CSV table of C-alpha atoms in Angstrom, one decimal:
chain,number,residue,atom,x,y,z
A,240,MET,CA,0.0,0.0,0.0
A,241,LEU,CA,1.4,3.3,-1.1
A,242,THR,CA,0.2,6.8,0.0
A,243,VAL,CA,0.6,9.3,-2.8
A,244,THR,CA,-0.7,12.8,-3.6
A,245,ASP,CA,-3.6,13.3,-5.9
A,246,ALA,CA,-1.2,14.6,-8.5
A,247,GLU,CA,1.0,11.6,-8.3
A,248,ALA,CA,-2.0,9.3,-8.4
A,249,ALA,CA,-3.1,11.0,-11.6
A,250,VAL,CA,0.3,10.1,-13.2
A,251,LEU,CA,0.2,6.6,-11.9
A,252,ALA,CA,-3.2,6.1,-13.4
A,253,LEU,CA,-1.7,6.8,-16.9
A,254,VAL,CA,1.0,4.2,-16.7
A,255,ASP,CA,-1.0,1.3,-18.3
A,256,GLU,CA,-2.1,3.6,-21.1
A,257,ALA,CA,1.4,4.7,-21.8
A,258,ILE,CA,2.6,1.1,-21.8
A,259,GLU,CA,0.0,0.3,-24.4
A,260,ILE,CA,1.1,3.1,-26.6
A,261,VAL,CA,4.8,2.3,-26.5
A,262,SER,CA,4.1,-1.4,-27.0
A,263,ASP,CA,2.0,-0.8,-30.2
A,264,PRO,CA,4.3,-1.7,-33.2
A,265,ASP,CA,1.9,-0.3,-35.7
A,266,ILE,CA,1.7,3.3,-34.3
A,267,GLU,CA,3.5,5.9,-36.5
A,268,ASP,CA,5.8,8.5,-35.1
A,269,ASP,CA,3.4,11.3,-35.5
A,270,GLU,CA,0.6,9.3,-33.8
A,271,ARG,CA,3.1,8.4,-31.0
A,272,THR,CA,3.9,12.1,-30.5
A,273,ALA,CA,0.2,13.0,-30.5
A,274,ALA,CA,-0.6,10.2,-28.0
A,275,PHE,CA,2.2,11.5,-25.7
A,276,GLY,CA,0.5,14.8,-25.7
A,277,THR,CA,-2.8,13.4,-24.7
A,278,LEU,CA,-1.2,12.1,-21.5
A,279,GLY,CA,-0.9,15.7,-20.2
A,280,GLU,CA,1.7,18.0,-18.8
A,281,ALA,CA,2.1,16.2,-15.5
A,282,PHE,CA,3.1,13.0,-17.2
A,283,ALA,CA,5.5,14.9,-19.5
A,284,ALA,CA,7.1,16.6,-16.5
A,285,THR,CA,7.5,13.3,-14.7
A,286,PHE,CA,8.8,11.4,-17.7
A,287,PRO,CA,10.5,14.1,-19.9
A,288,PRO,CA,11.1,13.3,-23.6
A,289,THR,CA,14.6,12.5,-24.7
A,290,GLU,CA,16.2,13.4,-28.0
A,291,ALA,CA,15.9,9.9,-29.2
A,292,ASP,CA,12.3,9.2,-28.2
A,293,ILE,CA,9.4,11.3,-26.9
A,294,PHE,CA,8.7,8.5,-24.5
A,295,GLY,CA,12.4,8.1,-23.6
A,296,GLY,CA,11.9,9.3,-20.0
A,297,PHE,CA,9.1,6.8,-19.5
A,298,LEU,CA,11.0,3.9,-21.1
A,299,ALA,CA,14.0,4.6,-18.9
A,300,ILE,CA,12.3,2.9,-15.9
A,301,PHE,CA,12.2,-0.5,-17.7
A,302,SER,CA,15.2,-2.9,-17.8
A,303,ASP,CA,14.3,-3.7,-21.4
A,304,PRO,CA,12.7,-0.7,-23.1
A,305,ALA,CA,11.9,-2.8,-26.2
A,306,PHE,CA,9.5,-4.8,-24.0
A,307,PRO,CA,8.1,-2.5,-21.4
A,308,GLY,CA,5.9,-4.0,-18.7
A,309,LEU,CA,5.4,-4.0,-15.0
A,310,GLY,CA,3.6,-7.4,-14.6
A,311,LEU,CA,1.3,-6.0,-12.0
A,312,SER,CA,-2.2,-4.5,-11.4
A,313,LEU,CA,-2.6,-1.0,-10.0
A,314,HIS,CA,-5.6,0.1,-7.9
A,315,ILE,CA,-5.9,3.7,-6.8
A,316,ASP,CA,-8.6,4.6,-4.2
A,317,PRO,CA,-11.0,7.5,-5.0
A,318,SER,CA,-10.2,10.9,-3.8
A,319,ASP,CA,-11.4,11.8,-0.3
A,320,ASP,CA,-10.5,15.5,-0.5
A,321,SER,CA,-7.5,15.0,1.8
A,322,GLY,CA,-5.0,15.6,-1.0
A,323,THR,CA,-3.7,12.0,-0.8
A,324,ARG,CA,-4.8,8.6,-1.9
A,325,GLN,CA,-3.9,5.0,-1.3
A,326,ALA,CA,-2.4,3.1,-4.3
A,327,SER,CA,-2.1,-0.7,-4.3
A,328,LEU,CA,0.3,-2.5,-6.7
A,329,TYR,CA,0.1,-6.3,-6.8
A,330,GLY,CA,0.7,-9.2,-9.2
A,331,ASP,CA,2.4,-12.6,-9.6
A,332,GLN,CA,4.8,-11.7,-12.4
A,333,VAL,CA,6.0,-8.3,-11.2
A,334,ASP,CA,9.1,-6.7,-12.6
A,335,ILE,CA,10.7,-5.7,-9.3
A,336,GLU,CA,13.3,-3.3,-10.7
A,337,ALA,CA,10.8,-1.5,-13.0
A,338,THR,CA,8.2,-1.2,-10.2
A,339,ALA,CA,10.8,0.3,-7.8
A,340,ALA,CA,11.9,2.8,-10.5
A,341,LEU,CA,8.3,3.7,-11.2
A,342,ILE,CA,7.7,4.5,-7.5
A,343,GLN,CA,10.9,6.4,-7.2
A,344,THR,CA,10.1,8.5,-10.2
A,345,VAL,CA,6.4,9.2,-9.6
A,346,ALA,CA,5.7,8.8,-5.9
A,347,LYS,CA,8.3,11.2,-4.5
A,348,SER,CA,6.1,12.2,-1.6
A,349,ALA,CA,6.0,8.6,-0.3
A,350,LEU,CA,9.8,8.3,-0.1
A,351,PRO,CA,11.6,6.6,1.6
A,352,PHE,CA,9.4,3.6,0.9
A,353,GLY,CA,10.0,-0.1,0.7
A,354,PHE,CA,8.2,-3.4,-0.2
A,355,GLU,CA,8.8,-7.1,0.1
A,356,TYR,CA,8.3,-9.7,-2.5
A,357,CYS,CA,8.3,-13.5,-2.7
A,358,LEU,CA,9.7,-15.9,-5.3
A,359,ASP,CA,8.0,-19.2,-6.2
A,360,CYS,CA,8.1,-21.7,-9.0
A,361,ASP,CA,5.9,-24.5,-10.2
A,362,ARG,CA,8.8,-26.9,-9.9
A,363,LEU,CA,11.1,-27.8,-7.0
A,364,ARG,CA,14.2,-26.1,-8.3
A,365,PRO,CA,17.1,-24.9,-6.1
A,366,GLY,CA,17.3,-21.2,-5.9
A,367,GLN,CA,13.8,-20.6,-7.3
A,368,PHE,CA,12.1,-19.9,-3.9
A,369,GLY,CA,12.6,-17.2,-1.3
A,370,GLY,CA,12.1,-13.5,-1.4
A,371,GLY,CA,13.5,-10.1,-0.9
A,372,TYR,CA,13.0,-6.5,-0.4
A,373,VAL,CA,13.5,-3.1,-2.0
A,374,VAL,CA,14.2,0.2,-0.2
A,375,ILE,CA,13.4,3.2,-2.4
A,376,ARG,CA,15.0,6.5,-1.7
A,377,GLU,CA,15.0,9.6,-3.8
A,378,ALA,CA,18.6,9.1,-4.9
A,379,ALA,CA,19.0,5.3,-4.7
A,380,LEU,CA,17.4,1.9,-4.8
A,381,GLU,CA,18.6,-0.8,-2.4
A,382,PHE,CA,17.8,-4.5,-3.2
A,383,GLY,CA,18.1,-7.4,-0.7
A,384,SER,CA,17.3,-11.0,-0.9
A,385,SER,CA,16.5,-13.6,1.7
A,386,ALA,CA,19.0,-16.0,0.1
A,387,ARG,CA,21.9,-13.5,0.6
A,388,SER,CA,20.7,-12.7,4.1
A,389,LEU,CA,20.8,-16.4,4.9
A,390,GLU,CA,24.3,-16.8,3.4
A,391,ARG,CA,25.6,-13.9,5.5
A,392,ALA,CA,24.0,-15.3,8.7
A,393,LEU,CA,25.8,-18.6,8.1
A,394,GLU,CA,29.1,-16.8,7.3
A,395,ARG,CA,28.9,-14.9,10.6
A,396,GLY,CA,29.2,-18.3,12.4
A,397,HIS,CA,32.6,-18.9,10.8
A,398,ARG,CA,34.4,-15.6,10.8
A,399,GLU,CA,34.1,-12.0,12.0
A,400,GLY,CA,33.8,-9.0,9.8
A,401,VAL,CA,31.3,-10.4,7.3
A,402,ASP,CA,29.4,-7.1,7.5
A,403,GLY,CA,32.6,-5.0,7.5
A,404,TYR,CA,34.6,-3.2,10.1
A,405,VAL,CA,34.4,0.2,11.8
A,406,LEU,CA,37.2,2.1,13.6
A,407,THR,CA,36.3,3.0,17.2
A,408,ILE,CA,37.7,4.8,20.2
A,409,ARG,CA,36.4,5.0,23.8
A,410,ASP,CA,35.7,8.6,24.9
A,411,PRO,CA,35.6,9.2,28.7
A,412,GLU,CA,32.5,11.4,28.4
A,413,GLU,CA,30.6,10.2,25.3
A,414,GLY,CA,31.5,6.5,25.4
A,415,MET,CA,32.3,4.6,22.2
A,416,LEU,CA,32.7,6.7,19.1
A,417,PHE,CA,33.1,5.5,15.5
A,418,TRP,CA,35.2,7.0,12.7
A,419,ASN,CA,33.7,8.7,9.6
A,420,ASN,CA,36.1,9.6,6.8
A,421,ASP,CA,34.3,12.9,6.3
A,422,SER,CA,33.3,14.1,9.8
A,423,GLY,CA,35.6,12.3,12.2
A,424,PHE,CA,34.5,10.3,15.2
A,425,GLY,CA,30.7,10.2,16.0
A,426,GLU,CA,27.7,7.9,16.1
A,427,LEU,CA,27.7,4.3,14.7
A,428,ALA,CA,24.9,5.3,12.3
A,429,THR,CA,27.3,7.6,10.5
A,430,ALA,CA,30.4,5.4,10.6
A,431,THR,CA,32.4,4.6,7.6
A,432,VAL,CA,32.3,0.8,7.0
A,433,PHE,CA,35.5,-0.8,5.7
A,434,SER,CA,36.1,-4.1,4.1
A,435,GLU,CA,38.8,-6.4,5.5
A,436,ALA,CA,41.2,-5.3,2.8
A,437,GLU,CA,40.5,-1.6,3.4
A,438,ALA,CA,40.9,-2.0,7.1
A,439,ASN,CA,44.3,-3.8,6.7
A,440,GLY,CA,45.6,-1.0,4.4
A,441,TYR,CA,44.1,2.0,6.3
A,442,ASP,CA,46.4,4.5,8.0
A,443,ILE,CA,44.8,4.7,11.4
A,444,VAL,CA,44.1,8.2,12.6
A,445,ILE,CA,45.7,9.7,15.7
A,446,ALA,CA,43.3,10.2,18.7
A,447,ASP,CA,43.4,10.6,22.4
A,448,ASP,CA,42.5,6.9,22.8
A,449,GLN,CA,44.1,4.2,20.7
A,450,PRO,CA,41.6,3.5,17.8
A,451,GLU,CA,40.6,-0.2,17.4
A,452,TRP,CA,38.9,-2.1,14.7
A,453,LEU,CA,35.5,-3.6,15.5
A,454,ASP,CA,33.6,-6.0,13.3
A,455,LEU,CA,30.3,-4.3,12.4
A,456,PRO,CA,27.4,-5.9,14.3
A,457,PRO,CA,24.9,-7.8,12.2
A,458,PRO,CA,21.5,-6.3,11.4
A,459,LEU,CA,18.9,-6.6,14.1
A,460,ALA,CA,16.3,-8.2,11.9
């Protein structure tokens, strides 16, 4: 469930129509241009034309612009005069990357936003089941999978530093502080995370307390 503004909902409601237009092999260039115009100024502002294609901005969200599709159904609740609406995106053949890019591009008021997904298969094949998540921020998309989370959990039982290392000191007043390459020692949330190779080759900073390497704690979840 995604909470979007009325303006964002109006653009989302045009996505299926836009996909039909760009997927029509019989449409001529002038018809394509005219069809783009009928989608309105808000759509054009959200998906600006490129020099190569008037639908270039829209096609950019798809991993394969030659075969655009989201593999999902979109339901948008009616307006209740609050200025926002609930949008539901669901399906069993969803293009995860394209859906994430669509939300990032259109639903900026909802960011940061995330969703989970599951993988299944009609045959018992290794690696074809599980799931994952997507975290959508204005400037980045973060993808994670249950398979990789399981691998990392198993790796933690065999060696330290699977999740990286942080450089720390113990301050008499503030307690444990963690090094950030840009701002110095501070909270763990802002610490620079080093790989094992980076930590081994790093010229440790001079501080009142002797800095020490600490393996980054695993995620809480």
